Amino acid sequence: MIRSKIGGIGYYVPETAVTNDDLAQVMDTSDEWIQERTGIRERRYGLKHKETTSSMGARAAEIAIERAGISKEDVDFIIFATLSPDYYFPGCGVLLQRELGITNMEAGALDIRNQCSGFVYGLSIADQFVRSGMYKNVLLVGAEMHSMGLDYSTRGRNVTVIFGDGAGAVVVQPDDREDSGILTTKLHSDGTYAEKLAFINPGAHGGYHFDKMDIEYDFGYDKSIKYGEIFITDKMLKDGQIFPNMEGQFVFKLAVQKFPEVIKEALDEVGLETSDINMLIPHQANLRISQFVQRRLGLSDDQVWNNIQKYGNTTAASIPIALCEAWEAGKIKDGDLVCLAAFGSGFTWGSALIRW
Ligand code: UT7
């Protein structure tokens, strides 16, 4: 059986570090509150007008491609995961392709929208393509430029202080070793609470879901809008309903339940135990979530990698950035069992087990 492996990995974070005190200059928050509730000390912001989600993704991809021992022209498929794309459409996959200068590719570029689980979903797709023999060098990128779409007033503080910009990339290739590579991936979703962590406007919803689900939130949609009229209302602009919204505690409670569940599910499938994990790379949503998951699984500090303190939550980029950092620090060696796990908007969640 052909297995796939991560043949090359890279990450890129922009230079500008924004501290909690910097944010406290523009909104009512404090370093103490942010560190206590999230563990975050600072996050990076891309350079406006000079960097984008796809350009940062390209920087990470260049490193991953070089480390995979291939040239850009050898990439035969691109998968791009983000929730903060450069454009509403087309997706970042083709923009990354153009940025890398590989526009003559015969294969395609796929954009996936699975938010915090985007990288794990992308890895699963890449794994299937490689195992089926269809592709040999799948470039998977997770990147975010959150800083362009956040509410910097006090109104948006519960969301804004959490997020940061960055990109991570891997090249997924066939693994010719025995019993190595991606052992399994597990993917889940449940749309019941889609609006609990969402970026609703502008969108083509037309108020449909709020009526149908009897959703209590007011997202500023005006049912009297006719075709031909712009569908961003004054109310949306005035009340900041054009930014991400999150019911933090609701998300937190589900996250701490789903992370351990989906990690155990993957371990059970391949007949391994939590004690077999050499390195868990959890999606960096909140340091308190990671610590809860660590305790629940009985893992020691050196079995879990966290870097949210420096970068905040970089959504689709958080796992590949953390994985790459851990690998560069020498904490992941050949033969180690690496576990990736994510939970986020949708809700979607998933895990992957890799024999490195
Ligand atoms: O990656 C995708 C998945 N996302 C997650 O997993 C996030 C999960 N949720 C969380 O990490 C936490 O819920 C947050 C860090 C977002 C919020 O922490 P919390 O302890 O759940 O706070 P809260 O939302 O319950 O708010 C508590 C108080 C409120 O004030 P009142 O109503 O008690 O007076 C908020 O207005 O804290 C206030 N608050 C803030 N205060 C200072 C909310 N955000 C801030 C802030 N600075 N940035």
mmCIF file of C-alpha atoms and ligand atoms in Angstrom:
data_model
loop_
_atom_site.group_PDB
_atom_site.id
_atom_site.type_symbol
_atom_site.label_atom_id
_atom_site.label_comp_id
_atom_site.label_asym_id
_atom_site.label_seq_id
_atom_site.Cartn_x
_atom_site.Cartn_y
_atom_site.Cartn_z
ATOM 1 C CA MET A 1 0.000 0.000 0.000
ATOM 2 C CA ILE A 2 1.298 3.463 -0.885
ATOM 3 C CA ARG A 3 1.330 5.793 2.099
ATOM 4 C CA SER A 4 1.894 9.512 1.931
ATOM 5 C CA LYS A 5 4.283 11.602 4.015
ATOM 6 C CA ILE A 6 5.103 15.208 4.677
ATOM 7 C CA GLY A 7 8.181 15.539 2.468
ATOM 8 C CA GLY A 8 8.857 19.234 3.101
ATOM 9 C CA ILE A 9 7.557 21.865 5.483
ATOM 10 C CA GLY A 10 7.902 25.624 5.892
ATOM 11 C CA TYR A 11 6.290 28.612 7.543
ATOM 12 C CA TYR A 12 6.262 32.345 7.269
ATOM 13 C CA VAL A 13 5.135 34.924 9.791
ATOM 14 C CA PRO A 14 5.207 38.650 9.047
ATOM 15 C CA GLU A 15 7.730 40.825 10.863
ATOM 16 C CA THR A 16 5.431 43.202 12.698
ATOM 17 C CA ALA A 17 4.629 42.001 16.229
ATOM 18 C CA VAL A 18 1.557 43.567 17.824
ATOM 19 C CA THR A 19 1.552 43.262 21.608
ATOM 20 C CA ASN A 20 -1.448 43.161 23.913
ATOM 21 C CA ASP A 21 -0.484 46.638 25.117
ATOM 22 C CA ASP A 22 -0.596 47.835 21.490
ATOM 23 C CA LEU A 23 -4.206 46.614 21.234
ATOM 24 C CA ALA A 24 -5.053 48.205 24.574
ATOM 25 C CA GLN A 25 -4.226 51.547 22.927
ATOM 26 C CA VAL A 26 -7.202 51.217 20.572
ATOM 27 C CA MET A 27 -9.756 49.173 22.534
ATOM 28 C CA ASP A 28 -10.744 48.523 26.117
ATOM 29 C CA THR A 29 -8.635 45.477 26.905
ATOM 30 C CA SER A 30 -5.480 44.666 28.849
ATOM 31 C CA ASP A 31 -2.398 42.505 28.668
ATOM 32 C CA GLU A 32 -3.521 40.852 31.893
ATOM 33 C CA TRP A 33 -6.977 39.892 30.555
ATOM 34 C CA ILE A 34 -5.633 38.542 27.270
ATOM 35 C CA GLN A 35 -2.808 36.524 28.832
ATOM 36 C CA GLU A 36 -5.002 35.104 31.565
ATOM 37 C CA ARG A 37 -7.828 34.008 29.246
ATOM 38 C CA THR A 38 -5.845 32.990 26.154
ATOM 39 C CA GLY A 39 -2.118 32.816 26.908
ATOM 40 C CA ILE A 40 -1.449 35.197 24.009
ATOM 41 C CA ARG A 41 1.325 37.801 24.473
ATOM 42 C CA GLU A 42 1.563 39.086 20.918
ATOM 43 C CA ARG A 43 0.601 38.296 17.339
ATOM 44 C CA ARG A 44 2.012 39.207 13.915
ATOM 45 C CA TYR A 45 0.266 41.442 11.390
ATOM 46 C CA GLY A 46 1.105 41.375 7.695
ATOM 47 C CA LEU A 47 2.121 44.587 5.957
ATOM 48 C CA LYS A 48 -0.981 46.225 4.500
ATOM 49 C CA HIS A 49 -0.786 46.619 0.721
ATOM 50 C CA LYS A 50 2.444 44.624 0.610
ATOM 51 C CA GLU A 51 1.397 41.220 1.934
ATOM 52 C CA THR A 52 -1.719 39.107 1.512
ATOM 53 C CA THR A 53 -2.921 35.677 2.508
ATOM 54 C CA SER A 54 -1.706 34.210 -0.791
ATOM 55 C CA SER A 55 1.643 36.058 -0.798
ATOM 56 C CA MET A 56 2.425 34.868 2.736
ATOM 57 C CA GLY A 57 1.318 31.382 1.701
ATOM 58 C CA ALA A 58 3.781 31.545 -1.193
ATOM 59 C CA ARG A 59 6.672 32.419 1.158
ATOM 60 C CA ALA A 60 5.904 29.352 3.297
ATOM 61 C CA ALA A 61 5.409 27.208 0.184
ATOM 62 C CA GLU A 62 8.827 28.131 -1.236
ATOM 63 C CA ILE A 63 10.514 26.800 1.902
ATOM 64 C CA ALA A 64 8.412 23.610 1.934
ATOM 65 C CA ILE A 65 9.125 22.966 -1.752
ATOM 66 C CA GLU A 66 12.872 23.394 -1.310
ATOM 67 C CA ARG A 67 12.910 21.098 1.721
ATOM 68 C CA ALA A 68 10.922 18.500 -0.200
ATOM 69 C CA GLY A 69 13.790 18.381 -2.705
ATOM 70 C CA ILE A 70 11.633 19.331 -5.666
ATOM 71 C CA SER A 71 11.274 22.372 -7.876
ATOM 72 C CA LYS A 72 8.124 24.494 -8.136
ATOM 73 C CA GLU A 73 7.357 22.943 -11.504
ATOM 74 C CA ASP A 74 7.159 19.501 -9.871
ATOM 75 C CA VAL A 75 4.109 20.519 -7.818
ATOM 76 C CA ASP A 76 1.219 18.678 -9.401
ATOM 77 C CA PHE A 77 -1.653 19.887 -7.203
ATOM 78 C CA ILE A 78 -2.279 22.825 -4.859
ATOM 79 C CA ILE A 79 -4.642 22.850 -1.883
ATOM 80 C CA PHE A 80 -5.171 26.182 -0.144
ATOM 81 C CA ALA A 81 -6.952 26.513 3.196
ATOM 82 C CA THR A 82 -7.973 29.907 4.551
ATOM 83 C CA LEU A 83 -10.898 31.851 5.988
ATOM 84 C CA SER A 84 -9.367 35.221 5.087
ATOM 85 C CA PRO A 85 -8.896 34.979 1.321
ATOM 86 C CA ASP A 86 -7.519 37.827 -0.795
ATOM 87 C CA TYR A 87 -10.715 37.859 -2.835
ATOM 88 C CA TYR A 88 -14.229 36.537 -2.303
ATOM 89 C CA PHE A 89 -13.454 34.689 -5.546
ATOM 90 C CA PRO A 90 -11.303 33.383 -7.158
ATOM 91 C CA GLY A 91 -9.724 31.556 -4.261
ATOM 92 C CA CYS A 92 -6.170 31.857 -3.026
ATOM 93 C CA GLY A 93 -5.033 28.638 -4.738
ATOM 94 C CA VAL A 94 -4.671 30.229 -8.161
ATOM 95 C CA LEU A 95 -3.237 33.444 -6.685
ATOM 96 C CA LEU A 96 -0.587 31.403 -4.904
ATOM 97 C CA GLN A 97 0.135 29.586 -8.139
ATOM 98 C CA ARG A 98 0.665 32.926 -9.896
ATOM 99 C CA GLU A 99 2.797 34.225 -7.023
ATOM 100 C CA LEU A 100 5.005 31.132 -7.277
ATOM 101 C CA GLY A 101 5.256 31.542 -11.043
ATOM 102 C CA ILE A 102 3.939 28.065 -11.854
ATOM 103 C CA THR A 103 1.063 29.085 -14.056
ATOM 104 C CA ASN A 104 1.714 26.362 -16.619
ATOM 105 C CA MET A 105 0.644 23.601 -14.253
ATOM 106 C CA GLU A 106 -1.390 20.843 -15.807
ATOM 107 C CA ALA A 107 -3.022 19.925 -12.531
ATOM 108 C CA GLY A 108 -5.378 22.026 -10.493
ATOM 109 C CA ALA A 109 -5.687 24.228 -7.463
ATOM 110 C CA LEU A 110 -8.344 23.584 -4.841
ATOM 111 C CA ASP A 111 -9.536 25.996 -2.172
ATOM 112 C CA ILE A 112 -11.020 24.670 0.992
ATOM 113 C CA ARG A 113 -13.019 26.562 3.580
ATOM 114 C CA ASN A 114 -12.806 24.675 6.796
ATOM 115 C CA GLN A 115 -11.489 27.450 8.984
ATOM 116 C CA CYS A 116 -9.459 26.168 11.958
ATOM 117 C CA SER A 117 -9.697 22.586 10.663
ATOM 118 C CA GLY A 118 -8.632 23.633 7.155
ATOM 119 C CA PHE A 119 -5.135 22.213 7.387
ATOM 120 C CA VAL A 120 -6.248 18.815 8.734
ATOM 121 C CA TYR A 121 -8.969 18.608 6.078
ATOM 122 C CA GLY A 122 -6.420 19.592 3.412
ATOM 123 C CA LEU A 123 -3.966 16.993 4.651
ATOM 124 C CA SER A 124 -6.612 14.320 4.387
ATOM 125 C CA ILE A 125 -7.398 15.336 0.801
ATOM 126 C CA ALA A 126 -3.699 15.412 -0.120
ATOM 127 C CA ASP A 127 -3.247 11.993 1.496
ATOM 128 C CA GLN A 128 -6.053 10.485 -0.604
ATOM 129 C CA PHE A 129 -4.638 11.924 -3.836
ATOM 130 C CA VAL A 130 -1.151 10.590 -3.130
ATOM 131 C CA ARG A 131 -2.300 7.176 -1.874
ATOM 132 C CA SER A 132 -4.479 6.698 -4.934
ATOM 133 C CA GLY A 133 -1.418 7.350 -7.120
ATOM 134 C CA MET A 134 -3.038 10.362 -8.770
ATOM 135 C CA TYR A 135 -0.448 12.949 -7.626
ATOM 136 C CA LYS A 136 3.137 12.830 -6.350
ATOM 137 C CA ASN A 137 3.768 16.324 -5.026
ATOM 138 C CA VAL A 138 0.735 17.964 -3.471
ATOM 139 C CA LEU A 139 1.403 21.432 -2.066
ATOM 140 C CA LEU A 140 -0.859 22.151 0.908
ATOM 141 C CA VAL A 141 -0.927 25.685 2.280
ATOM 142 C CA GLY A 142 -2.763 27.168 5.257
ATOM 143 C CA ALA A 143 -2.565 30.942 5.494
ATOM 144 C CA GLU A 144 -4.436 33.859 7.044
ATOM 145 C CA MET A 145 -4.335 37.629 6.921
ATOM 146 C CA HIS A 146 -6.864 38.165 9.710
ATOM 147 C CA SER A 147 -5.602 41.657 10.466
ATOM 148 C CA MET A 148 -7.414 43.062 7.432
ATOM 149 C CA GLY A 149 -10.853 41.954 8.623
ATOM 150 C CA LEU A 150 -11.117 42.532 12.368
ATOM 151 C CA ASP A 151 -13.108 45.021 14.423
ATOM 152 C CA TYR A 152 -10.547 47.180 16.236
ATOM 153 C CA SER A 153 -13.130 48.868 18.433
ATOM 154 C CA THR A 154 -14.004 47.606 21.929
ATOM 155 C CA ARG A 155 -17.078 45.979 20.390
ATOM 156 C CA GLY A 156 -14.880 43.387 18.650
ATOM 157 C CA ARG A 157 -12.378 42.784 21.436
ATOM 158 C CA ASN A 158 -13.387 39.194 22.271
ATOM 159 C CA VAL A 159 -12.453 38.145 18.718
ATOM 160 C CA THR A 160 -9.810 40.651 17.658
ATOM 161 C CA VAL A 161 -7.313 40.035 20.441
ATOM 162 C CA ILE A 162 -7.136 36.352 19.554
ATOM 163 C CA PHE A 163 -6.220 36.387 15.885
ATOM 164 C CA GLY A 164 -2.918 36.814 14.071
ATOM 165 C CA ASP A 165 -1.474 36.504 10.577
ATOM 166 C CA GLY A 166 0.833 33.857 9.153
ATOM 167 C CA ALA A 167 1.252 30.930 6.789
ATOM 168 C CA GLY A 168 2.428 27.346 6.809
ATOM 169 C CA ALA A 169 2.918 24.853 4.001
ATOM 170 C CA VAL A 170 3.779 21.222 3.399
ATOM 171 C CA VAL A 171 4.496 19.074 0.377
ATOM 172 C CA VAL A 172 2.757 15.708 0.594
ATOM 173 C CA GLN A 173 4.542 12.939 -1.296
ATOM 174 C CA PRO A 174 4.528 9.130 -1.538
ATOM 175 C CA ASP A 175 6.431 7.492 1.322
ATOM 176 C CA ASP A 176 8.632 4.575 0.297
ATOM 177 C CA ARG A 177 9.465 3.533 3.871
ATOM 178 C CA GLU A 178 7.682 0.759 5.768
ATOM 179 C CA ASP A 179 4.998 1.722 8.307
ATOM 180 C CA SER A 180 5.680 5.445 8.053
ATOM 181 C CA GLY A 181 3.873 8.509 6.853
ATOM 182 C CA ILE A 182 0.265 9.542 7.393
ATOM 183 C CA LEU A 183 -1.356 6.660 9.289
ATOM 184 C CA THR A 184 -4.880 8.031 9.398
ATOM 185 C CA THR A 185 -6.978 11.186 9.256
ATOM 186 C CA LYS A 186 -10.369 11.712 10.908
ATOM 187 C CA LEU A 187 -12.759 14.452 9.813
ATOM 188 C CA HIS A 188 -16.037 15.597 11.361
ATOM 189 C CA SER A 189 -18.561 18.382 11.076
ATOM 190 C CA ASP A 190 -21.876 19.528 12.523
ATOM 191 C CA GLY A 191 -23.620 22.593 11.117
ATOM 192 C CA THR A 192 -26.122 22.926 13.954
ATOM 193 C CA TYR A 193 -24.271 25.859 15.462
ATOM 194 C CA ALA A 194 -22.847 27.394 12.303
ATOM 195 C CA GLU A 195 -23.548 30.975 13.437
ATOM 196 C CA LYS A 196 -21.826 30.638 16.823
ATOM 197 C CA LEU A 197 -18.478 31.375 15.187
ATOM 198 C CA ALA A 198 -19.020 32.991 11.827
ATOM 199 C CA PHE A 199 -18.426 35.846 9.442
ATOM 200 C CA ILE A 200 -21.967 36.367 8.131
ATOM 201 C CA ASN A 201 -22.000 39.579 6.092
ATOM 202 C CA PRO A 202 -21.697 40.261 3.250
ATOM 203 C CA GLY A 203 -23.156 37.003 2.056
ATOM 204 C CA ALA A 204 -25.915 35.545 -0.092
ATOM 205 C CA HIS A 205 -27.978 34.343 2.877
ATOM 206 C CA GLY A 206 -30.782 36.885 2.441
ATOM 207 C CA GLY A 207 -31.816 36.331 6.041
ATOM 208 C CA TYR A 208 -32.858 32.748 5.242
ATOM 209 C CA HIS A 209 -31.125 30.949 8.083
ATOM 210 C CA PHE A 210 -32.207 33.422 10.751
ATOM 211 C CA ASP A 211 -35.871 32.938 9.852
ATOM 212 C CA LYS A 212 -35.651 29.199 9.411
ATOM 213 C CA MET A 213 -33.639 28.474 12.521
ATOM 214 C CA ASP A 214 -35.301 31.149 14.606
ATOM 215 C CA ILE A 215 -31.828 32.440 15.420
ATOM 216 C CA GLU A 216 -31.843 35.127 18.040
ATOM 217 C CA TYR A 217 -28.905 37.177 16.801
ATOM 218 C CA ASP A 218 -29.463 40.311 14.844
ATOM 219 C CA PHE A 219 -27.097 40.296 11.904
ATOM 220 C CA GLY A 220 -28.471 43.498 10.410
ATOM 221 C CA TYR A 221 -30.157 41.958 7.391
ATOM 222 C CA ASP A 222 -32.974 44.033 5.953
ATOM 223 C CA LYS A 223 -35.701 41.935 4.283
ATOM 224 C CA SER A 224 -37.021 44.891 2.343
ATOM 225 C CA ILE A 225 -33.857 44.967 0.205
ATOM 226 C CA LYS A 226 -34.724 44.444 -3.448
ATOM 227 C CA TYR A 227 -32.646 42.992 -6.239
ATOM 228 C CA GLY A 228 -30.420 45.740 -7.580
ATOM 229 C CA GLU A 229 -29.842 47.233 -4.132
ATOM 230 C CA ILE A 230 -26.609 46.697 -2.283
ATOM 231 C CA PHE A 231 -26.901 43.972 0.326
ATOM 232 C CA ILE A 232 -24.632 45.508 2.955
ATOM 233 C CA THR A 233 -27.000 47.612 5.055
ATOM 234 C CA ASP A 234 -26.200 50.780 6.977
ATOM 235 C CA LYS A 235 -27.028 48.868 10.147
ATOM 236 C CA MET A 236 -24.427 46.229 9.348
ATOM 237 C CA LEU A 237 -21.791 48.922 8.924
ATOM 238 C CA LYS A 238 -22.867 50.910 11.970
ATOM 239 C CA ASP A 239 -23.131 47.901 14.311
ATOM 240 C CA GLY A 240 -20.013 46.145 13.042
ATOM 241 C CA GLN A 241 -21.979 43.202 11.624
ATOM 242 C CA ILE A 242 -19.407 42.900 8.864
ATOM 243 C CA PHE A 243 -16.848 41.311 11.175
ATOM 244 C CA PRO A 244 -16.382 37.815 12.598
ATOM 245 C CA ASN A 245 -18.535 37.046 15.629
ATOM 246 C CA MET A 246 -18.049 34.365 18.220
ATOM 247 C CA GLU A 247 -19.799 33.072 21.304
ATOM 248 C CA GLY A 248 -16.536 32.312 23.005
ATOM 249 C CA GLN A 249 -17.687 30.223 25.945
ATOM 250 C CA PHE A 250 -19.927 28.062 23.782
ATOM 251 C CA VAL A 251 -17.053 27.377 21.381
ATOM 252 C CA PHE A 252 -14.647 26.742 24.253
ATOM 253 C CA LYS A 253 -16.872 24.077 25.827
ATOM 254 C CA LEU A 254 -17.290 22.162 22.585
ATOM 255 C CA ALA A 255 -13.607 22.466 21.704
ATOM 256 C CA VAL A 256 -12.405 20.863 24.924
ATOM 257 C CA GLN A 257 -14.803 17.984 24.319
ATOM 258 C CA LYS A 258 -14.060 17.395 20.622
ATOM 259 C CA PHE A 259 -10.248 17.652 20.694
ATOM 260 C CA PRO A 260 -9.707 14.631 22.989
ATOM 261 C CA GLU A 261 -12.512 12.677 21.269
ATOM 262 C CA VAL A 262 -11.084 12.980 17.774
ATOM 263 C CA ILE A 263 -7.514 12.313 18.935
ATOM 264 C CA LYS A 264 -8.623 9.109 20.672
ATOM 265 C CA GLU A 265 -10.642 8.095 17.631
ATOM 266 C CA ALA A 266 -7.516 8.252 15.447
ATOM 267 C CA LEU A 267 -5.380 6.411 18.004
ATOM 268 C CA ASP A 268 -7.996 3.657 18.398
ATOM 269 C CA GLU A 269 -8.122 3.122 14.664
ATOM 270 C CA VAL A 270 -4.408 2.377 14.403
ATOM 271 C CA GLY A 271 -4.221 0.542 17.750
ATOM 272 C CA LEU A 272 -2.092 3.109 19.608
ATOM 273 C CA GLU A 273 -2.380 4.891 22.969
ATOM 274 C CA THR A 274 -2.009 8.515 24.022
ATOM 275 C CA SER A 275 1.296 7.511 25.655
ATOM 276 C CA ASP A 276 2.579 6.598 22.164
ATOM 277 C CA ILE A 277 2.268 10.221 21.000
ATOM 278 C CA ASN A 278 5.660 11.911 20.775
ATOM 279 C CA MET A 279 4.272 15.274 19.741
ATOM 280 C CA LEU A 280 0.741 16.637 19.743
ATOM 281 C CA ILE A 281 0.261 19.751 17.619
ATOM 282 C CA PRO A 282 -3.131 21.156 18.579
ATOM 283 C CA HIS A 283 -4.678 23.958 16.555
ATOM 284 C CA GLN A 284 -3.661 27.070 18.459
ATOM 285 C CA ALA A 285 -7.096 28.399 19.450
ATOM 286 C CA ASN A 286 -6.424 29.255 23.069
ATOM 287 C CA LEU A 287 -3.603 28.118 25.368
ATOM 288 C CA ARG A 288 -6.210 27.200 27.992
ATOM 289 C CA ILE A 289 -7.861 24.801 25.519
ATOM 290 C CA SER A 290 -4.506 23.162 24.720
ATOM 291 C CA GLN A 291 -3.711 22.811 28.417
ATOM 292 C CA PHE A 292 -7.120 21.288 29.103
ATOM 293 C CA VAL A 293 -6.641 18.777 26.265
ATOM 294 C CA GLN A 294 -3.137 17.959 27.501
ATOM 295 C CA ARG A 295 -4.440 17.230 31.013
ATOM 296 C CA ARG A 296 -7.379 15.212 29.718
ATOM 297 C CA LEU A 297 -5.062 13.008 27.655
ATOM 298 C CA GLY A 298 -2.434 12.794 30.396
ATOM 299 C CA LEU A 299 0.348 14.183 28.196
ATOM 300 C CA SER A 300 3.541 15.767 29.532
ATOM 301 C CA ASP A 301 4.717 19.258 28.574
ATOM 302 C CA ASP A 302 7.259 17.923 26.080
ATOM 303 C CA GLN A 303 4.531 15.952 24.245
ATOM 304 C CA VAL A 304 2.621 19.116 23.245
ATOM 305 C CA TRP A 305 3.760 22.096 21.162
ATOM 306 C CA ASN A 306 2.209 25.508 21.759
ATOM 307 C CA ASN A 307 3.201 28.802 20.175
ATOM 308 C CA ILE A 308 -0.026 30.805 20.473
ATOM 309 C CA GLN A 309 1.834 33.023 22.966
ATOM 310 C CA LYS A 310 3.816 34.514 20.040
ATOM 311 C CA TYR A 311 1.429 34.310 17.102
ATOM 312 C CA GLY A 312 -2.144 34.254 18.421
ATOM 313 C CA ASN A 313 -4.655 32.092 16.581
ATOM 314 C CA THR A 314 -3.635 31.870 12.921
ATOM 315 C CA THR A 315 -6.534 29.525 12.049
ATOM 316 C CA ALA A 316 -5.663 27.425 8.962
ATOM 317 C CA ALA A 317 -1.979 28.318 9.400
ATOM 318 C CA SER A 318 -1.652 27.458 13.057
ATOM 319 C CA ILE A 319 -0.986 23.724 12.745
ATOM 320 C CA PRO A 320 1.617 23.902 9.940
ATOM 321 C CA ILE A 321 3.410 26.816 11.661
ATOM 322 C CA ALA A 322 3.537 24.939 14.970
ATOM 323 C CA LEU A 323 4.488 21.655 13.287
ATOM 324 C CA CYS A 324 7.319 23.348 11.412
ATOM 325 C CA GLU A 325 8.586 25.146 14.502
ATOM 326 C CA ALA A 326 8.599 21.930 16.519
ATOM 327 C CA TRP A 327 10.434 20.122 13.711
ATOM 328 C CA GLU A 328 12.983 22.927 13.292
ATOM 329 C CA ALA A 329 13.578 22.865 17.063
ATOM 330 C CA GLY A 330 14.522 19.178 16.761
ATOM 331 C CA LYS A 331 11.482 18.050 18.765
ATOM 332 C CA ILE A 332 10.170 15.814 15.966
ATOM 333 C CA LYS A 333 12.482 13.076 14.736
ATOM 334 C CA ASP A 334 12.182 10.261 12.218
ATOM 335 C CA GLY A 335 9.969 7.514 13.604
ATOM 336 C CA ASP A 336 8.139 9.809 16.049
ATOM 337 C CA LEU A 337 4.365 9.628 16.286
ATOM 338 C CA VAL A 338 2.958 13.093 15.576
ATOM 339 C CA CYS A 339 -0.691 13.913 16.185
ATOM 340 C CA LEU A 340 -2.426 16.937 14.662
ATOM 341 C CA ALA A 341 -5.847 18.009 15.917
ATOM 342 C CA ALA A 342 -8.193 20.890 15.190
ATOM 343 C CA PHE A 343 -11.606 22.261 16.063
ATOM 344 C CA GLY A 344 -13.295 25.405 14.798
ATOM 345 C CA SER A 345 -16.041 27.247 12.982
ATOM 346 C CA GLY A 346 -18.662 25.125 11.278
ATOM 347 C CA PHE A 347 -18.258 23.356 13.548
ATOM 348 C CA THR A 348 -15.641 21.210 11.909
ATOM 349 C CA TRP A 349 -12.966 19.173 13.625
ATOM 350 C CA GLY A 350 -10.431 16.527 12.793
ATOM 351 C CA SER A 351 -7.166 14.786 13.573
ATOM 352 C CA ALA A 352 -4.242 13.180 11.801
ATOM 353 C CA LEU A 353 -1.627 10.688 12.961
ATOM 354 C CA ILE A 354 1.745 10.708 11.248
ATOM 355 C CA ARG A 355 4.671 8.360 11.754
ATOM 356 C CA TRP A 356 7.340 10.968 10.907
HETATM 357 O O1 UT7 B 1 -10.041 28.852 16.677
HETATM 358 C C1 UT7 B 1 -11.420 28.711 16.570
HETATM 359 C C2 UT7 B 1 -12.053 28.271 17.789
HETATM 360 N N1 UT7 B 1 -12.108 29.327 18.744
HETATM 361 C C3 UT7 B 1 -12.003 29.044 20.019
HETATM 362 O O2 UT7 B 1 -11.778 27.931 20.359
HETATM 363 C C4 UT7 B 1 -12.216 30.156 21.035
HETATM 364 C C5 UT7 B 1 -12.883 29.621 22.261
HETATM 365 N N2 UT7 B 1 -13.219 30.640 23.252
HETATM 366 C C6 UT7 B 1 -12.279 31.326 23.944
HETATM 367 O O3 UT7 B 1 -11.090 31.147 23.749
HETATM 368 C C7 UT7 B 1 -12.764 32.268 25.023
HETATM 369 O O4 UT7 B 1 -14.152 32.152 25.148
HETATM 370 C C8 UT7 B 1 -12.399 33.751 24.753
HETATM 371 C C9 UT7 B 1 -10.900 33.945 24.972
HETATM 372 C C10 UT7 B 1 -12.795 34.153 23.364
HETATM 373 C C11 UT7 B 1 -13.132 34.685 25.712
HETATM 374 O O5 UT7 B 1 -12.841 34.342 27.042
HETATM 375 P P1 UT7 B 1 -14.015 34.106 28.092
HETATM 376 O O6 UT7 B 1 -13.361 33.811 29.355
HETATM 377 O O7 UT7 B 1 -14.943 33.057 27.544
HETATM 378 O O8 UT7 B 1 -14.715 35.514 28.138
HETATM 379 P P2 UT7 B 1 -16.227 35.911 27.816
HETATM 380 O O9 UT7 B 1 -16.447 35.966 26.361
HETATM 381 O O10 UT7 B 1 -17.152 35.085 28.644
HETATM 382 O O11 UT7 B 1 -16.267 37.370 28.386
HETATM 383 C C12 UT7 B 1 -16.062 37.642 29.795
HETATM 384 C C13 UT7 B 1 -15.945 39.138 29.988
HETATM 385 C C14 UT7 B 1 -17.088 39.907 29.321
HETATM 386 O O12 UT7 B 1 -17.367 41.029 30.144
HETATM 387 P P3 UT7 B 1 -18.623 41.003 31.142
HETATM 388 O O13 UT7 B 1 -19.828 40.767 30.282
HETATM 389 O O14 UT7 B 1 -18.363 39.867 32.085
HETATM 390 O O15 UT7 B 1 -18.572 42.340 31.772
HETATM 391 C C15 UT7 B 1 -16.467 40.418 28.057
HETATM 392 O O16 UT7 B 1 -17.055 41.604 27.579
HETATM 393 O O17 UT7 B 1 -14.743 39.624 29.395
HETATM 394 C C16 UT7 B 1 -15.050 40.683 28.489
HETATM 395 N N3 UT7 B 1 -14.080 40.642 27.383
HETATM 396 C C17 UT7 B 1 -12.920 41.287 27.433
HETATM 397 N N4 UT7 B 1 -12.351 42.058 28.352
HETATM 398 C C18 UT7 B 1 -11.151 42.566 28.078
HETATM 399 C C19 UT7 B 1 -14.193 39.969 26.224
HETATM 400 N N5 UT7 B 1 -13.091 40.177 25.490
HETATM 401 C C20 UT7 B 1 -12.283 40.988 26.201
HETATM 402 C C21 UT7 B 1 -11.022 41.546 25.983
HETATM 403 N N6 UT7 B 1 -10.492 42.331 26.946
HETATM 404 N N7 UT7 B 1 -10.321 41.313 24.856
#
